[in-house]
Short mmCIF file of C-alpha atoms and ligand atoms in Angstrom, two decimals:
data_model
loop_
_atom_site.label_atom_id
_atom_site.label_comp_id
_atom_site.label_asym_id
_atom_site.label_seq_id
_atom_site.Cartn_x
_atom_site.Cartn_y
_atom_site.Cartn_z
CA UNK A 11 0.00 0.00 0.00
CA UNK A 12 1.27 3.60 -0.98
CA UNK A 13 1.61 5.58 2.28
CA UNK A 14 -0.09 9.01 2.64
CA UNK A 15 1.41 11.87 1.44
CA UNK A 16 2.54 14.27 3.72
CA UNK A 17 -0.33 16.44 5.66
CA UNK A 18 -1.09 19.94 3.89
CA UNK A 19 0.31 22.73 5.15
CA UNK A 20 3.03 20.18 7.09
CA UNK A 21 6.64 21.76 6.88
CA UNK A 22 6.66 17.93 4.53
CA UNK A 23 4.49 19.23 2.17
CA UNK A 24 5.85 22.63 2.00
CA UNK A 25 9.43 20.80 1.20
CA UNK A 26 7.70 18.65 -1.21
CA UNK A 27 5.95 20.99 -3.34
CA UNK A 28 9.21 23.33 -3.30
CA UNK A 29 11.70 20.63 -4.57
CA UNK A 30 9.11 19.53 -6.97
CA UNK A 31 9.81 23.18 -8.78
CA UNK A 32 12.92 23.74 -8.25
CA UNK A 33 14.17 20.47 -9.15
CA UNK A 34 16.24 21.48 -12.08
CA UNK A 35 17.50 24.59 -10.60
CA UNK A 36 18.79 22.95 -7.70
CA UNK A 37 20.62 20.36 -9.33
CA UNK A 38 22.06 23.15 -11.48
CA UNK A 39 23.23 24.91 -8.53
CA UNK A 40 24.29 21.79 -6.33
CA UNK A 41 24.72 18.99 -8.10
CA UNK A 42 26.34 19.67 -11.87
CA UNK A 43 29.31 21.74 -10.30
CA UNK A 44 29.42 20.12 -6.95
CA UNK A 45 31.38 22.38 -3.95
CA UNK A 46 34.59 21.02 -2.15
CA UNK A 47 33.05 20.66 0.99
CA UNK A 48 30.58 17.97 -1.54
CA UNK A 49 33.33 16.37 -3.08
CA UNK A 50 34.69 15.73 0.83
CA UNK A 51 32.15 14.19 1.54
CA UNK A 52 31.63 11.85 -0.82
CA UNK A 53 35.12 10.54 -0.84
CA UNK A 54 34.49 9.87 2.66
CA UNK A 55 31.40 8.06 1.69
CA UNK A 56 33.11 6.19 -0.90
CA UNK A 57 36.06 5.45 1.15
CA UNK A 58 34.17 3.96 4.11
CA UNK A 59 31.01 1.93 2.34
CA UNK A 60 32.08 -1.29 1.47
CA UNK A 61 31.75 -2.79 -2.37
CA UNK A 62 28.65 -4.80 -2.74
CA UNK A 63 26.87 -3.09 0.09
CA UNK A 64 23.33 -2.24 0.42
CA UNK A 65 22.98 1.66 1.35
CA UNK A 66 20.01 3.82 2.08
CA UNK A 67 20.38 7.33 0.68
CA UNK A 68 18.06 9.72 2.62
CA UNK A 69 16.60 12.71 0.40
CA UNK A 70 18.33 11.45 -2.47
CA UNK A 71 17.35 14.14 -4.47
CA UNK A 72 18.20 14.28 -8.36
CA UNK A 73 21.02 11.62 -7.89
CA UNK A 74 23.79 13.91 -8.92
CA UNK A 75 26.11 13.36 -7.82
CA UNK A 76 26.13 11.66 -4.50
CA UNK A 77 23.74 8.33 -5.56
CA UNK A 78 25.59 7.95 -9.10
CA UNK A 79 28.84 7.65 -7.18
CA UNK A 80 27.51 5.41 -4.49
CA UNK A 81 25.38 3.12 -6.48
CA UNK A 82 28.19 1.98 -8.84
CA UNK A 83 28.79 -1.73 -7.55
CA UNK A 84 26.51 -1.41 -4.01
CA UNK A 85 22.58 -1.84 -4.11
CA UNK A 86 21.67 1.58 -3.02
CA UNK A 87 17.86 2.51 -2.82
CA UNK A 88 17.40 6.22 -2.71
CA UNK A 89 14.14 8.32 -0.51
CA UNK A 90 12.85 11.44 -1.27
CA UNK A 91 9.79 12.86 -0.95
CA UNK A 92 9.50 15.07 -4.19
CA UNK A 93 8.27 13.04 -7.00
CA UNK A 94 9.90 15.36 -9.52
CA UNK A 95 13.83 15.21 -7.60
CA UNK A 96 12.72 11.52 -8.03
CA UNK A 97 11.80 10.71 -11.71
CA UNK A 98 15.53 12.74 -12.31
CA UNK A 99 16.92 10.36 -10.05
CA UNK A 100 15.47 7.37 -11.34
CA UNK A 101 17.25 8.92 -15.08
CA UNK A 102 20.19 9.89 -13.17
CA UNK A 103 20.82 6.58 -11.94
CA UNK A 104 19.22 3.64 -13.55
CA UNK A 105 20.99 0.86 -11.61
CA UNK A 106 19.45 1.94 -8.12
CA UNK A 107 16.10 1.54 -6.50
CA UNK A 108 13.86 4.55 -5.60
CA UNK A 109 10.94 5.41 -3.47
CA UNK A 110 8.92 8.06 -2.72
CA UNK A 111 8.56 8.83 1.05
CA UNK A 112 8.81 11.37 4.02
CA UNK A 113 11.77 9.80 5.64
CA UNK A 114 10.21 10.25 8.97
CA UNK A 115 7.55 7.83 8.34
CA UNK A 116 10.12 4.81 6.72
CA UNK A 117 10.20 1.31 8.12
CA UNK A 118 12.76 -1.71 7.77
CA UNK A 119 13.70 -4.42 9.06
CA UNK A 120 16.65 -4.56 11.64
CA UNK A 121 20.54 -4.62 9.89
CA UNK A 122 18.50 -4.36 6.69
CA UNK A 123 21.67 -1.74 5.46
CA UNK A 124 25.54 -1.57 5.95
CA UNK A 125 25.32 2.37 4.91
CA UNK A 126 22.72 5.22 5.60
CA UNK A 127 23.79 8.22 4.02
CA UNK A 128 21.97 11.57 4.25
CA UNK A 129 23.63 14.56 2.52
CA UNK A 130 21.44 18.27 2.65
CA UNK A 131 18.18 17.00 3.70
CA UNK A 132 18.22 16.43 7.81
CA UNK A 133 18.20 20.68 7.81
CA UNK A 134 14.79 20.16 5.94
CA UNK A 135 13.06 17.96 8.56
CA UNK A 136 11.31 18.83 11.69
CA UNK A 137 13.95 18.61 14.43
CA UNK A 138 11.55 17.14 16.98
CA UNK A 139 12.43 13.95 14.55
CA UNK A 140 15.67 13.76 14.30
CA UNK A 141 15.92 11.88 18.17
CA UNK A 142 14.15 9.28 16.84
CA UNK A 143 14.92 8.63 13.23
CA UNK A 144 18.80 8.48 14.30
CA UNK A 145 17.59 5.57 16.55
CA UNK A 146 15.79 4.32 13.73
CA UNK A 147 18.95 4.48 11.64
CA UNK A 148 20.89 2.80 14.31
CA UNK A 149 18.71 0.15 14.15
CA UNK A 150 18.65 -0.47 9.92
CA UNK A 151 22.23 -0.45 10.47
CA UNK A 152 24.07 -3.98 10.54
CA UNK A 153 27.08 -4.37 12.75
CA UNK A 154 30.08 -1.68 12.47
CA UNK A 155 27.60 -0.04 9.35
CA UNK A 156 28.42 3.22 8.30
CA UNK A 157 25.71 6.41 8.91
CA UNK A 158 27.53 9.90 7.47
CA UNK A 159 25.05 12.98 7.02
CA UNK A 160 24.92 16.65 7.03
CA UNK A 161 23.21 18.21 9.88
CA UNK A 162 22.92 21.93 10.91
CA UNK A 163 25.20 24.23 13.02
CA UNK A 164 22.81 26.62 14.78
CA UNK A 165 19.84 26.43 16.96
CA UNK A 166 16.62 26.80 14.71
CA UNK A 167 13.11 25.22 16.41
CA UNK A 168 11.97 25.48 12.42
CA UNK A 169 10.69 27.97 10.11
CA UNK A 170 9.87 28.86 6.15
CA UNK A 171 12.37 31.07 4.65
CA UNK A 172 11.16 32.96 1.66
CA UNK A 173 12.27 33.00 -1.97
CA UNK A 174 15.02 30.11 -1.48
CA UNK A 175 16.15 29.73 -4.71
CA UNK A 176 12.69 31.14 -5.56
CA UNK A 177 10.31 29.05 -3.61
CA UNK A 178 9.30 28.73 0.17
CA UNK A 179 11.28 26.31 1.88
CA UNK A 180 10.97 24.80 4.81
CA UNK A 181 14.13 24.69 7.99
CA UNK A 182 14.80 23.32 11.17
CA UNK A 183 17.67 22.36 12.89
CA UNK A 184 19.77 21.90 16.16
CA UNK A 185 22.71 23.44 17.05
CA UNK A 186 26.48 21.35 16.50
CA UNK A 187 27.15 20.12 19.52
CA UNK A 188 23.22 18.78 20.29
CA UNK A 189 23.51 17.15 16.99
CA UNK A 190 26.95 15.29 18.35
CA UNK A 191 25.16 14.44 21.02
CA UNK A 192 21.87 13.16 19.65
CA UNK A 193 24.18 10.49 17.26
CA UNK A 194 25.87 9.72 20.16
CA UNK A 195 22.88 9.26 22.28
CA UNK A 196 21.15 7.04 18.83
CA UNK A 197 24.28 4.61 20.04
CA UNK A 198 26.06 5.87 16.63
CA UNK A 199 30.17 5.91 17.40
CA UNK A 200 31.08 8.91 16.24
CA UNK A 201 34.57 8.50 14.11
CA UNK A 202 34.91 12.70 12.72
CA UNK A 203 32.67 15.36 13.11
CA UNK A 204 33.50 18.99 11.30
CA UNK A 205 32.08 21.86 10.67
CA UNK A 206 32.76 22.50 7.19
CA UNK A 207 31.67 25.48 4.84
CA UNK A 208 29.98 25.52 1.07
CA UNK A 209 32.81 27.94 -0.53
CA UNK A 210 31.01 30.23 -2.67
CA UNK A 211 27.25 29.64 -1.15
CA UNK A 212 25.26 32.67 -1.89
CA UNK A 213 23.35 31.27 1.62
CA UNK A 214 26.44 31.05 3.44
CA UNK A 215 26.36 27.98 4.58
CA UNK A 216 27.74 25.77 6.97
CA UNK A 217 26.93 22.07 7.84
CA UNK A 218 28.20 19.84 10.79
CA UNK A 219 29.44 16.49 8.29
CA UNK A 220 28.97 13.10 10.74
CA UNK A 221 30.64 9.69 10.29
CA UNK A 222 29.68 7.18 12.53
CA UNK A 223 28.98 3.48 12.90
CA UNK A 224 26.95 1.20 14.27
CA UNK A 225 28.98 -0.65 17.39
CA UNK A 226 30.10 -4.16 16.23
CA UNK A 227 28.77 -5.72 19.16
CA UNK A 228 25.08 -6.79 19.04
CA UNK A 229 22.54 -4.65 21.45
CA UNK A 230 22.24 -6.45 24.70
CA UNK A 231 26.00 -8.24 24.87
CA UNK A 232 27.64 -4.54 25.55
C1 LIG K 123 19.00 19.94 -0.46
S1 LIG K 123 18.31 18.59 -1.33
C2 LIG K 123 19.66 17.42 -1.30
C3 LIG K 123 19.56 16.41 -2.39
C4 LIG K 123 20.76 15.47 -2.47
N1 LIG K 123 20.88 14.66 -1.26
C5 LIG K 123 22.04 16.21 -2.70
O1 LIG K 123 23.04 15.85 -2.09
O2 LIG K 123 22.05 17.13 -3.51
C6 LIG K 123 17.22 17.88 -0.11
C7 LIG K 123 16.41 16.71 -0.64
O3 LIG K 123 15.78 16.07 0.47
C8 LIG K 123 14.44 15.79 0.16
N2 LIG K 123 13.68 15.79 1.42
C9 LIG K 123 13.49 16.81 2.28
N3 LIG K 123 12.74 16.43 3.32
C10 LIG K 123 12.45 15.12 3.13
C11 LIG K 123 11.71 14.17 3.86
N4 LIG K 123 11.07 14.48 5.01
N5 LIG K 123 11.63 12.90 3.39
C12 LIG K 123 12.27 12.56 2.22
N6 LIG K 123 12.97 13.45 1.47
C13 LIG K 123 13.06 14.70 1.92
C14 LIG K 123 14.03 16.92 -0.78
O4 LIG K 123 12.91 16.59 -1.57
C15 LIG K 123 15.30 17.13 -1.61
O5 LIG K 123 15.33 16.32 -2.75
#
């Protein structure tokens, strides 16, 4: 059964309806020439996901270039919530498996993943969530699995900021070090976490970049 779509009005819809216009414009601005602090992160990514691996990609988006990379010899299946950054993806990247969803409402089985990656999106999603789904995560994760994502540097409950690349857009975050500690707290082992810049950002901004994994130990035997 599909799930329902995301409640009007909801900061989910707002996000939804704004990525489904500005699709193309984002990936021109993002995804085509992709910034340092991007290219960082992939490599990390890269570097730490094993070949063959099954990865969730959280607000895949367009698929450039982040799911291309990572899909190339793993089974990656990409979320998103904005049909439109999802029929690119699904061109983008033919090999990979896509699905339309607010992330906040997705299900799977225990160790169903040895990566979740989540690159721009948490910043988009109610931070009363983020608690839980980074327990959730923890809990796709198989042992020592790798979780790296993007989360936000300064304290903001949520709001909807005005002409963002020309449509409302919807923004809520914690501050750096609550966002250490919530991974931590998920039972995520933290292996780097930096502040790092988008050179050249017209919004300025920073992110807070996270690698952790999931302990090797099973729950229960620590
Ligand atoms: C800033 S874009 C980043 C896209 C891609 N990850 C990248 O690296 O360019 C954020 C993406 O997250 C998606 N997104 C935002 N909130 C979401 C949610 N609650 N559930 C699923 N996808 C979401 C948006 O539709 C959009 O495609």
């Amino acid at each position: 059964m599909t799930p329902p779509g995301p409640e009007t009005g909801s900061p989910q819809a707002i996000v939804a309806a704004g990525y489904d216009r500005i699709a193309d414009t984002y990936l021109a601005w993002s995804g085509r020439r992709p910034s340092a602090t991007r290219l960082h992160a992939l490599a990390l990514a890269d570097a730490a996901i094993p070949p063959g691996g099954d990865v969730l990609e959280l607000g895949c988006g367009a698929g450039l270039p982040m799911t291309a990379a990572l899909a190339r010899g793993r089974n990656l299946t990409g979320v998103d919530i904005s049909e439109a950054q999802l029929e690119r993806a699904r061109a983008n990247v033919p090999g990979a498996t896509f699905l339309q969803a607010d992330l906040t409402t997705l299900a799977w089985p225990a160790g169903s993943f040895d990566a979740v990656v989540a690159f721009y999106v948490l910043t988009h999603v109610p931070r009363e969530h983020h608690a839980e789904l980074l327990a959730r995560i923890r809990r796709w994760l198989r042992p020592g699995g790798v979780f790296l994502a993007s989360f936000g540097v300064e304290d903001d409950p949520g709001g909807v900021e005005a002409d963002w690349l020309g449509v409302d857009m919807y923004f809520s975050h914690f501050s750096a070090r609550v966002n250490r500690r919530l991974v931590a707290e998920a039972g995520l082992e933290i292996e780097s976490a930096e502040v790092l810049a988008e050179p050249g950002d017209r919004f300025d901004a920073r992110f807070l970049w996270v690698l952790a994994r999931a302990p090797i130990a099973p729950v229960g035997s620590r």
